[in-house]
Short mmCIF file of C-alpha atoms in Angstrom, two decimals:
data_model
loop_
_atom_site.label_atom_id
_atom_site.label_comp_id
_atom_site.label_asym_id
_atom_site.label_seq_id
_atom_site.Cartn_x
_atom_site.Cartn_y
_atom_site.Cartn_z
CA UNK A 175 21.06 15.81 13.84
CA UNK A 176 23.44 14.76 16.40
CA UNK A 177 21.42 14.67 19.55
CA UNK A 178 20.52 11.49 21.41
CA UNK A 179 17.23 9.84 20.12
CA UNK A 180 15.17 7.52 22.42
CA UNK A 181 12.48 5.34 20.80
CA UNK A 182 10.32 3.79 23.32
CA UNK A 183 8.66 0.60 21.95
CA UNK A 184 10.64 -1.93 19.95
CA UNK A 185 7.57 -3.04 17.56
CA UNK A 186 6.99 -2.40 13.83
CA UNK A 187 6.48 1.27 14.19
CA UNK A 188 9.54 1.90 16.69
CA UNK A 189 11.88 -0.04 14.63
CA UNK A 190 10.76 1.43 11.34
CA UNK A 191 11.13 4.96 12.84
CA UNK A 192 14.66 4.39 14.11
CA UNK A 193 15.85 2.64 10.90
CA UNK A 194 14.31 5.51 8.67
CA UNK A 195 15.52 8.29 10.65
CA UNK A 196 19.19 6.83 10.76
CA UNK A 197 18.86 6.12 6.71
CA UNK A 198 17.80 9.82 6.18
CA UNK A 199 20.86 11.07 8.26
CA UNK A 200 20.35 11.34 12.03
CA UNK A 201 24.15 11.10 13.24
CA UNK A 202 23.43 11.04 16.95
CA UNK A 203 23.03 8.09 18.99
CA UNK A 204 19.88 6.14 18.66
CA UNK A 205 18.39 3.77 21.42
CA UNK A 206 15.34 1.56 20.69
CA UNK A 207 14.02 0.35 24.11
CA UNK A 208 11.31 -2.38 24.35
CA UNK A 209 9.70 -4.39 27.34
CA UNK A 210 9.76 -7.65 25.59
CA UNK A 211 13.00 -9.51 25.58
CA UNK A 212 12.90 -10.35 21.77
CA UNK A 213 14.27 -8.00 19.00
CA UNK A 214 11.55 -6.20 16.88
CA UNK A 215 9.46 -8.97 15.20
CA UNK A 216 6.63 -9.50 12.91
CA UNK A 217 3.24 -9.79 14.79
CA UNK A 218 0.53 -10.79 12.11
CA UNK A 219 1.83 -14.37 11.78
CA UNK A 220 1.16 -15.07 15.50
CA UNK A 221 -2.55 -15.82 14.86
CA UNK A 222 -1.84 -17.99 11.93
CA UNK A 223 1.51 -19.38 10.82
CA UNK A 224 3.04 -19.36 14.42
CA UNK A 225 0.14 -21.20 15.60
CA UNK A 226 0.14 -23.87 12.79
CA UNK A 227 3.86 -24.34 13.55
CA UNK A 228 4.93 -23.16 10.18
CA UNK A 229 6.71 -20.21 11.58
CA UNK A 230 8.95 -19.87 14.54
CA UNK A 231 10.46 -17.04 16.40
CA UNK A 232 13.42 -16.62 14.23
CA UNK A 233 11.60 -16.44 11.20
CA UNK A 234 9.40 -13.63 12.53
CA UNK A 235 12.44 -11.29 13.11
CA UNK A 236 11.95 -8.00 11.24
CA UNK A 237 15.66 -7.36 10.92
CA UNK A 238 18.83 -9.59 11.51
CA UNK A 239 21.13 -8.94 14.24
CA UNK A 240 23.87 -7.25 12.19
CA UNK A 241 21.47 -4.63 10.94
CA UNK A 242 21.30 -2.98 14.38
CA UNK A 243 25.02 -3.03 14.43
CA UNK A 244 25.41 -1.81 11.00
CA UNK A 245 22.99 1.07 11.70
CA UNK A 246 24.19 1.90 15.05
CA UNK A 247 20.97 1.53 16.79
CA UNK A 248 21.39 0.35 20.48
CA UNK A 249 18.83 -2.20 21.36
CA UNK A 250 17.54 -2.35 25.06
CA UNK A 251 15.36 -5.29 25.49
CA UNK A 252 13.19 -6.68 28.36
CA UNK A 253 13.27 -3.28 29.80
CA UNK A 254 10.03 -1.58 30.80
CA UNK A 255 10.27 2.12 30.77
CA UNK A 256 8.39 3.41 34.08
CA UNK A 257 8.95 7.14 33.72
CA UNK A 258 10.04 9.56 30.89
CA UNK A 259 11.58 12.22 33.15
CA UNK A 260 10.98 15.07 30.82
CA UNK A 261 13.02 18.09 31.40
CA UNK A 262 11.52 20.33 28.77
CA UNK A 263 12.17 21.03 24.90
CA UNK A 264 11.67 17.38 23.99
CA UNK A 265 14.51 16.13 26.13
CA UNK A 266 14.81 14.08 29.31
CA UNK A 267 15.93 10.98 30.93
CA UNK A 268 13.81 7.94 30.95
CA UNK A 269 14.17 5.29 33.80
CA UNK A 270 13.23 1.71 33.55
CA UNK A 271 11.91 -0.62 35.90
CA UNK A 272 15.30 -1.95 36.79
CA UNK A 273 16.68 1.52 37.38
CA UNK A 274 18.53 2.04 34.24
CA UNK A 275 18.53 5.47 32.98
CA UNK A 276 18.37 6.49 29.18
CA UNK A 277 18.92 10.22 28.40
CA UNK A 278 17.44 11.59 25.38
CA UNK A 279 17.23 14.85 23.35
CA UNK A 280 14.60 13.84 21.11
CA UNK A 281 11.83 11.39 22.12
CA UNK A 282 9.65 8.74 20.19
CA UNK A 283 6.76 6.80 21.66
CA UNK A 284 5.87 3.74 19.89
CA UNK A 285 4.48 2.07 22.91
CA UNK A 286 1.56 0.35 20.97
CA UNK A 287 -1.66 -1.26 22.30
CA UNK A 288 -2.47 -4.06 24.72
CA UNK A 289 -5.52 -6.44 24.44
CA UNK A 290 -8.76 -5.25 26.11
CA UNK A 291 -9.83 -7.66 28.79
CA UNK A 292 -13.41 -8.47 30.02
CA UNK A 293 -14.26 -7.45 33.37
CA UNK A 294 -16.45 -10.44 34.28
CA UNK A 295 -16.09 -13.36 36.91
CA UNK A 296 -13.83 -16.05 35.83
CA UNK A 297 -11.52 -13.80 33.63
CA UNK A 298 -8.57 -14.82 35.52
CA UNK A 299 -9.12 -18.43 34.98
CA UNK A 300 -6.35 -20.63 33.45
CA UNK A 301 -7.12 -20.97 29.84
CA UNK A 302 -8.73 -17.63 29.32
CA UNK A 303 -5.98 -15.69 27.16
CA UNK A 304 -5.25 -12.90 25.05
CA UNK A 305 -2.96 -12.39 21.84
CA UNK A 306 -0.60 -9.89 21.31
CA UNK A 307 3.15 -11.07 21.90
CA UNK A 308 5.28 -14.06 21.23
CA UNK A 309 4.64 -15.41 24.72
CA UNK A 310 0.85 -15.13 24.48
CA UNK A 311 1.15 -17.33 21.20
CA UNK A 312 3.30 -19.82 22.82
CA UNK A 313 0.72 -20.37 25.38
CA UNK A 314 -2.29 -20.34 22.96
CA UNK A 315 -0.25 -22.82 20.59
CA UNK A 316 0.46 -25.21 23.59
CA UNK A 317 -3.29 -24.99 24.79
CA UNK A 318 -4.62 -25.64 21.39
CA UNK A 319 -3.15 -29.08 21.11
CA UNK A 320 -4.34 -30.04 24.75
CA UNK A 321 -8.09 -29.15 24.59
CA UNK A 322 -11.13 -30.25 22.69
CA UNK A 323 -12.66 -26.98 22.53
CA UNK A 324 -12.02 -23.23 21.83
CA UNK A 325 -14.37 -20.50 22.24
CA UNK A 326 -13.30 -17.13 20.63
CA UNK A 327 -14.81 -14.06 22.22
CA UNK A 328 -14.91 -11.52 19.51
CA UNK A 329 -15.56 -11.46 15.74
CA UNK A 330 -12.69 -9.12 14.92
CA UNK A 331 -9.81 -9.76 12.59
CA UNK A 332 -7.42 -11.52 15.18
CA UNK A 333 -10.48 -13.59 16.68
CA UNK A 334 -11.41 -14.95 13.17
CA UNK A 335 -7.94 -15.65 12.09
CA UNK A 336 -7.41 -17.85 15.32
CA UNK A 337 -10.72 -19.51 14.71
CA UNK A 338 -9.60 -20.35 11.14
CA UNK A 339 -6.58 -21.80 12.30
CA UNK A 340 -7.89 -23.90 15.13
CA UNK A 341 -10.92 -25.28 13.06
CA UNK A 342 -8.53 -26.53 10.26
CA UNK A 343 -6.52 -28.27 13.03
CA UNK A 344 -9.62 -30.11 13.97
CA UNK A 345 -10.73 -28.33 17.18
CA UNK A 346 -14.36 -27.61 17.94
CA UNK A 347 -14.42 -23.88 17.47
CA UNK A 348 -17.00 -21.24 18.50
CA UNK A 349 -16.76 -17.46 17.95
CA UNK A 350 -19.09 -15.23 20.26
CA UNK A 351 -19.67 -11.73 18.85
CA UNK A 352 -21.65 -9.00 20.52
CA UNK A 353 -22.49 -7.04 17.40
CA UNK A 354 -25.08 -8.19 14.72
CA UNK A 355 -22.18 -8.74 12.21
CA UNK A 356 -18.57 -9.91 12.18
CA UNK A 357 -15.72 -7.34 11.65
CA UNK A 358 -18.46 -4.68 12.47
CA UNK A 359 -15.75 -1.86 12.79
CA UNK A 360 -13.84 -2.96 9.69
CA UNK A 361 -16.06 -4.20 6.63
CA UNK A 362 -19.54 -3.70 5.34
CA UNK A 363 -22.46 -6.20 6.30
CA UNK A 364 -22.13 -7.52 2.74
CA UNK A 365 -18.58 -8.61 3.26
CA UNK A 366 -19.11 -9.89 6.64
CA UNK A 367 -21.94 -12.01 5.46
CA UNK A 368 -19.80 -13.44 2.79
CA UNK A 369 -16.81 -14.25 5.12
CA UNK A 370 -19.32 -15.44 7.91
CA UNK A 371 -20.69 -18.06 5.39
CA UNK A 372 -17.28 -19.22 4.61
CA UNK A 373 -16.36 -19.69 8.11
CA UNK A 374 -19.44 -21.67 8.80
CA UNK A 375 -18.86 -23.80 6.01
CA UNK A 376 -15.35 -24.53 7.47
CA UNK A 377 -16.87 -25.78 10.53
CA UNK A 378 -16.69 -22.63 12.78
CA UNK A 379 -19.86 -22.16 15.05
CA UNK A 380 -20.70 -18.43 15.12
CA UNK A 381 -22.96 -16.64 17.66
CA UNK A 382 -23.97 -13.10 16.81
CA UNK A 383 -25.50 -10.50 19.26
CA UNK A 384 -24.31 -12.74 22.07
CA UNK A 385 -22.24 -11.56 25.25
CA UNK A 386 -20.40 -13.52 27.85
CA UNK A 387 -21.16 -12.82 31.43
CA UNK A 388 -19.14 -15.35 33.07
CA UNK A 389 -16.25 -17.99 32.57
CA UNK A 390 -16.80 -20.97 34.61
CA UNK A 391 -13.94 -23.25 35.74
CA UNK A 392 -13.02 -26.55 37.54
CA UNK A 393 -11.52 -27.05 41.04
CA UNK A 394 -8.12 -26.57 39.61
CA UNK A 395 -8.85 -23.26 38.18
CA UNK A 396 -9.06 -24.01 34.69
CA UNK A 397 -11.62 -22.74 32.47
CA UNK A 398 -14.45 -25.06 31.40
CA UNK A 399 -17.37 -23.02 30.05
CA UNK A 400 -18.34 -19.82 28.76
CA UNK A 401 -21.85 -18.49 30.14
CA UNK A 402 -23.68 -16.13 27.93
CA UNK A 403 -26.04 -13.35 29.03
CA UNK A 404 -29.05 -15.50 28.05
CA UNK A 405 -28.03 -18.31 30.31
CA UNK A 406 -26.32 -20.34 27.45
CA UNK A 407 -23.29 -22.39 28.48
CA UNK A 408 -20.73 -23.24 25.91
CA UNK A 409 -18.06 -25.86 26.98
CA UNK A 410 -14.68 -24.69 26.60
CA UNK A 411 -11.06 -25.93 27.48
CA UNK A 412 -9.69 -22.67 26.15
CA UNK A 413 -10.97 -19.12 25.69
CA UNK A 414 -9.34 -16.50 23.52
CA UNK A 415 -10.55 -12.87 24.35
CA UNK A 416 -10.25 -10.78 21.20
CA UNK A 417 -12.41 -7.84 21.76
CA UNK A 418 -9.98 -5.14 20.54
CA UNK A 419 -7.04 -3.16 22.02
CA UNK A 420 -6.51 -0.03 24.08
CA UNK A 421 -3.40 2.19 23.39
CA UNK A 422 -0.60 2.17 25.80
CA UNK A 423 -0.49 5.83 26.54
CA UNK A 424 0.28 5.78 30.21
CA UNK A 425 3.64 7.19 29.71
CA UNK A 426 2.53 9.88 27.70
CA UNK A 427 -0.28 10.86 30.13
CA UNK A 428 2.30 10.97 32.97
CA UNK A 429 4.52 13.08 31.03
CA UNK A 430 1.73 15.77 30.57
CA UNK A 431 0.92 15.06 26.96
CA UNK A 432 -2.55 15.31 25.46
CA UNK A 433 -4.27 11.84 25.21
CA UNK A 434 -7.61 11.13 23.84
CA UNK A 435 -8.25 7.34 22.89
CA UNK A 436 -4.31 7.29 22.15
CA UNK A 437 -1.64 9.97 22.23
CA UNK A 438 -2.89 12.89 20.22
CA UNK A 439 -0.67 13.81 17.24
CA UNK A 440 -0.81 16.12 14.35
CA UNK A 441 -0.50 14.97 10.71
CA UNK A 442 3.55 15.13 10.98
CA UNK A 443 3.29 12.68 14.28
CA UNK A 444 3.99 15.64 16.59
CA UNK A 445 2.54 15.35 20.03
CA UNK A 446 0.97 18.21 21.93
CA UNK A 447 4.35 19.65 23.30
CA UNK A 448 5.54 20.16 19.82
CA UNK A 449 8.75 17.94 20.32
CA UNK A 450 7.70 14.36 21.23
CA UNK A 451 6.78 12.14 18.35
CA UNK A 452 4.26 9.35 18.41
CA UNK A 453 3.63 6.59 16.14
CA UNK A 454 2.04 3.30 15.38
CA UNK A 455 -0.96 1.69 17.40
CA UNK A 456 -0.64 4.19 20.22
CA UNK A 457 -0.93 7.44 18.13
CA UNK A 458 -4.62 9.03 17.56
CA UNK A 459 -3.77 11.04 14.32
CA UNK A 460 -5.91 13.17 11.88
CA UNK A 461 -7.34 10.91 8.91
CA UNK A 462 -4.81 10.59 6.30
CA UNK A 463 -7.09 9.39 3.66
CA UNK A 464 -6.98 11.61 0.52
CA UNK A 465 -10.68 12.23 0.78
CA UNK A 466 -10.90 12.24 4.68
CA UNK A 467 -11.63 14.94 6.87
CA UNK A 468 -8.59 16.16 8.68
CA UNK A 469 -10.88 17.03 11.66
CA UNK A 470 -11.69 13.38 11.98
CA UNK A 471 -9.23 11.53 14.29
CA UNK A 472 -8.38 7.75 13.86
CA UNK A 473 -5.95 5.04 15.47
CA UNK A 474 -4.87 2.87 12.91
CA UNK A 475 -3.48 -0.68 13.96
CA UNK A 476 -1.83 -1.85 10.84
CA UNK A 477 1.55 -2.74 9.48
CA UNK A 478 0.98 -0.34 6.59
CA UNK A 479 0.34 2.70 9.05
CA UNK A 480 3.41 1.82 11.36
CA UNK A 481 5.58 1.94 8.13
CA UNK A 482 4.00 5.01 6.58
CA UNK A 483 3.71 6.99 9.71
CA UNK A 484 7.33 6.15 10.72
CA UNK A 485 8.40 7.84 7.44
CA UNK A 486 6.44 11.01 8.51
CA UNK A 487 7.97 10.88 12.05
CA UNK A 488 11.50 10.52 10.56
CA UNK A 489 11.03 13.53 8.42
CA UNK A 490 9.87 15.44 11.49
CA UNK A 491 12.70 14.55 13.50
CA UNK A 492 15.09 15.83 10.94
CA UNK A 493 13.40 19.17 10.67
CA UNK A 494 11.61 18.65 7.31
CA UNK A 495 8.06 17.71 8.34
CA UNK A 496 5.66 16.50 5.69
CA UNK A 497 2.03 15.76 6.41
CA UNK A 498 1.08 12.27 6.48
CA UNK A 499 -1.45 11.49 3.45
CA UNK A 500 -2.26 8.10 2.10
CA UNK A 501 -4.53 5.43 1.70
CA UNK A 502 -4.44 3.17 4.89
CA UNK A 503 -4.75 -0.30 3.98
CA UNK A 504 -5.07 -3.81 5.92
CA UNK A 505 -5.27 -7.47 5.44
CA UNK A 506 -6.17 -10.55 7.21
CA UNK A 507 -5.65 -14.18 6.23
CA UNK A 508 -8.41 -16.21 7.72
CA UNK A 509 -7.98 -19.88 6.65
CA UNK A 510 -8.60 -19.92 2.81
CA UNK A 511 -9.85 -16.39 2.95
CA UNK A 512 -7.65 -13.39 2.23
CA UNK A 513 -9.33 -10.21 3.21
CA UNK A 514 -7.75 -6.87 1.83
CA UNK A 515 -9.03 -3.39 2.62
CA UNK A 516 -8.10 -0.28 1.14
CA UNK A 517 -9.26 3.14 2.46
CA UNK A 518 -11.31 3.93 5.45
CA UNK A 519 -15.03 3.29 5.29
CA UNK A 520 -17.92 4.22 7.67
CA UNK A 521 -20.93 2.04 8.43
CA UNK A 522 -23.29 4.39 6.58
CA UNK A 523 -21.20 4.41 3.41
CA UNK A 524 -22.87 3.01 0.22
CA UNK A 525 -22.10 -0.49 -0.99
CA UNK A 526 -21.50 -1.62 -4.53
CA UNK A 527 -20.88 -5.41 -4.69
CA UNK A 528 -18.74 -6.89 -7.58
CA UNK A 529 -18.83 -10.67 -7.57
CA UNK A 530 -15.55 -12.30 -8.27
CA UNK A 531 -14.90 -13.56 -11.78
CA UNK A 532 -13.61 -16.60 -10.28
CA UNK A 533 -15.29 -18.92 -7.42
CA UNK A 534 -14.16 -17.59 -4.07
CA UNK A 535 -13.59 -14.04 -5.00
CA UNK A 536 -15.72 -11.09 -3.59
CA UNK A 537 -15.10 -7.14 -4.07
CA UNK A 538 -17.28 -4.36 -2.46
CA UNK A 539 -16.88 -0.78 -3.13
CA UNK A 540 -17.81 1.79 -0.47
CA UNK A 541 -19.05 5.26 -1.41
CA UNK A 542 -19.60 8.58 0.72
CA UNK A 543 -21.42 11.23 -1.00
CA UNK A 544 -21.00 9.96 -4.33
CA UNK A 545 -17.10 9.26 -4.01
CA UNK A 546 -15.24 6.08 -3.84
CA UNK A 547 -13.65 5.92 -0.35
CA UNK A 548 -12.71 2.29 0.18
CA UNK A 549 -12.73 -1.13 -1.11
CA UNK A 550 -12.96 -4.73 0.22
CA UNK A 551 -11.60 -7.63 -1.54
CA UNK A 552 -11.63 -11.41 -0.63
CA UNK A 553 -9.21 -13.43 -2.62
CA UNK A 554 -8.90 -10.73 -5.31
CA UNK A 555 -5.41 -9.30 -4.98
CA UNK A 556 -5.83 -7.67 -8.52
CA UNK A 557 -8.83 -5.72 -7.59
CA UNK A 558 -7.21 -4.71 -4.15
CA UNK A 559 -3.98 -3.23 -6.03
CA UNK A 560 -6.07 -1.50 -8.43
CA UNK A 561 -8.42 -0.03 -5.85
CA UNK A 562 -5.28 1.18 -3.72
CA UNK A 563 -4.00 2.94 -6.79
CA UNK A 564 -7.26 4.66 -7.64
CA UNK A 565 -7.87 5.63 -4.18
CA UNK A 566 -4.57 7.26 -4.27
CA UNK A 567 -4.95 9.10 -7.34
CA UNK A 568 -8.53 10.13 -6.41
CA UNK A 569 -9.99 8.64 -9.44
CA UNK A 570 -13.85 9.34 -9.49
CA UNK A 571 -15.63 6.20 -10.45
CA UNK A 572 -19.41 6.71 -10.06
CA UNK A 573 -21.34 4.11 -8.33
CA UNK A 574 -23.76 3.54 -10.99
CA UNK A 575 -20.85 2.74 -13.38
CA UNK A 576 -19.01 0.31 -10.94
CA UNK A 577 -22.39 -1.39 -10.63
CA UNK A 578 -22.08 -2.68 -14.16
CA UNK A 579 -20.37 -5.98 -13.35
CA UNK A 580 -20.44 -7.10 -17.03
CA UNK A 581 -17.24 -4.76 -17.29
CA UNK A 582 -14.01 -5.77 -15.60
CA UNK A 583 -13.24 -3.17 -12.76
CA UNK A 584 -9.96 -2.63 -14.36
CA UNK A 585 -11.67 -1.30 -17.39
CA UNK A 586 -13.94 0.75 -15.38
CA UNK A 587 -11.08 2.26 -13.45
CA UNK A 588 -9.04 3.07 -16.60
CA UNK A 589 -11.98 4.74 -18.34
CA UNK A 590 -12.56 6.94 -15.03
CA UNK A 591 -8.94 8.01 -14.89
CA UNK A 592 -8.96 9.01 -18.51
CA UNK A 593 -12.14 11.20 -17.92
CA UNK A 594 -10.34 12.60 -14.68
CA UNK A 595 -7.39 13.65 -16.82
CA UNK A 596 -9.47 15.05 -19.46
CA UNK A 597 -11.56 17.10 -17.20
#
């Protein structure tokens, strides 16, 4: 391929697509454009190591400066693209906010997602922050050391990671979650309860089924408290709003591409025009799980998805489309807890609990219609790796067999795989 390729979005998915397509044989110019002034960097440490001061901007870089030169990838940073200027057949000329024009023959949208905000009074007070980019983490880190109380609104992965970091630094920390359990869209109630107990033991105060209705501030416009719907006021010198993210699909909508909770793509990462490719957090794609229903669409915010879908996108761009199939996986480091999830579970899926063989370990297997569809592991990387392999291979491990905790999971899975091969 010798055409001009423009990748909009210089995050993990955008970089991975540009790098992969070049490695696989794209010979034409590649431009990787991002609104941030930083070269593509690793976001997960922002809520942990970066806040602790054990990681800096340089250590977050996904590639060295030489990488872009060596692979002839032109980085355009600090430039927000305002218009894609499509002319048909996947080509066009994008225009940045500064008026710079970027012509392309093929387009990749890797525009990511942005934190959701709360439309309540006081949301614009100083000290009410979100976390997505390095600039956000800089602000959060600076304020963490200057206040005596943090309220985290949202008991999801990012919120709990920041809460664990803050309480370990000695900061009074409260998590406010609207749902009945933490990480309600991610893990089972069993795993949520296990992790909740660990956070409480570490000193985090957790309020569930609680919703903020107002942020209060002082005469300098700085936040001082969070008021809940029941009238409770929680003192706060800093508030992190971590209530999920919305896909950045504005450019795609303006260009006439189909969007529904993200940019709608097929299993080969193609958008509705049949030419534009969309990858990463902004893409709404068919469930890639081996036992998933292709008619079910998901939006996956993870490093794993950014890397795997980028490979699919690169193959599509080179005219060798290969449907995206794989086992999505996620991880979250929350203080002393390392949560690893393989597969996509639903709230109604069955649960088989396997207590860890060592203190602090916890594994839950999730079942749907009698089939193993996911696993949740806390401080148990061995179980996680085995479950990923089993899910990838479609190993059939009956729930009643898995419930026998007297036999190691490894042994159960090996026997199940043998039966599958024999049958």
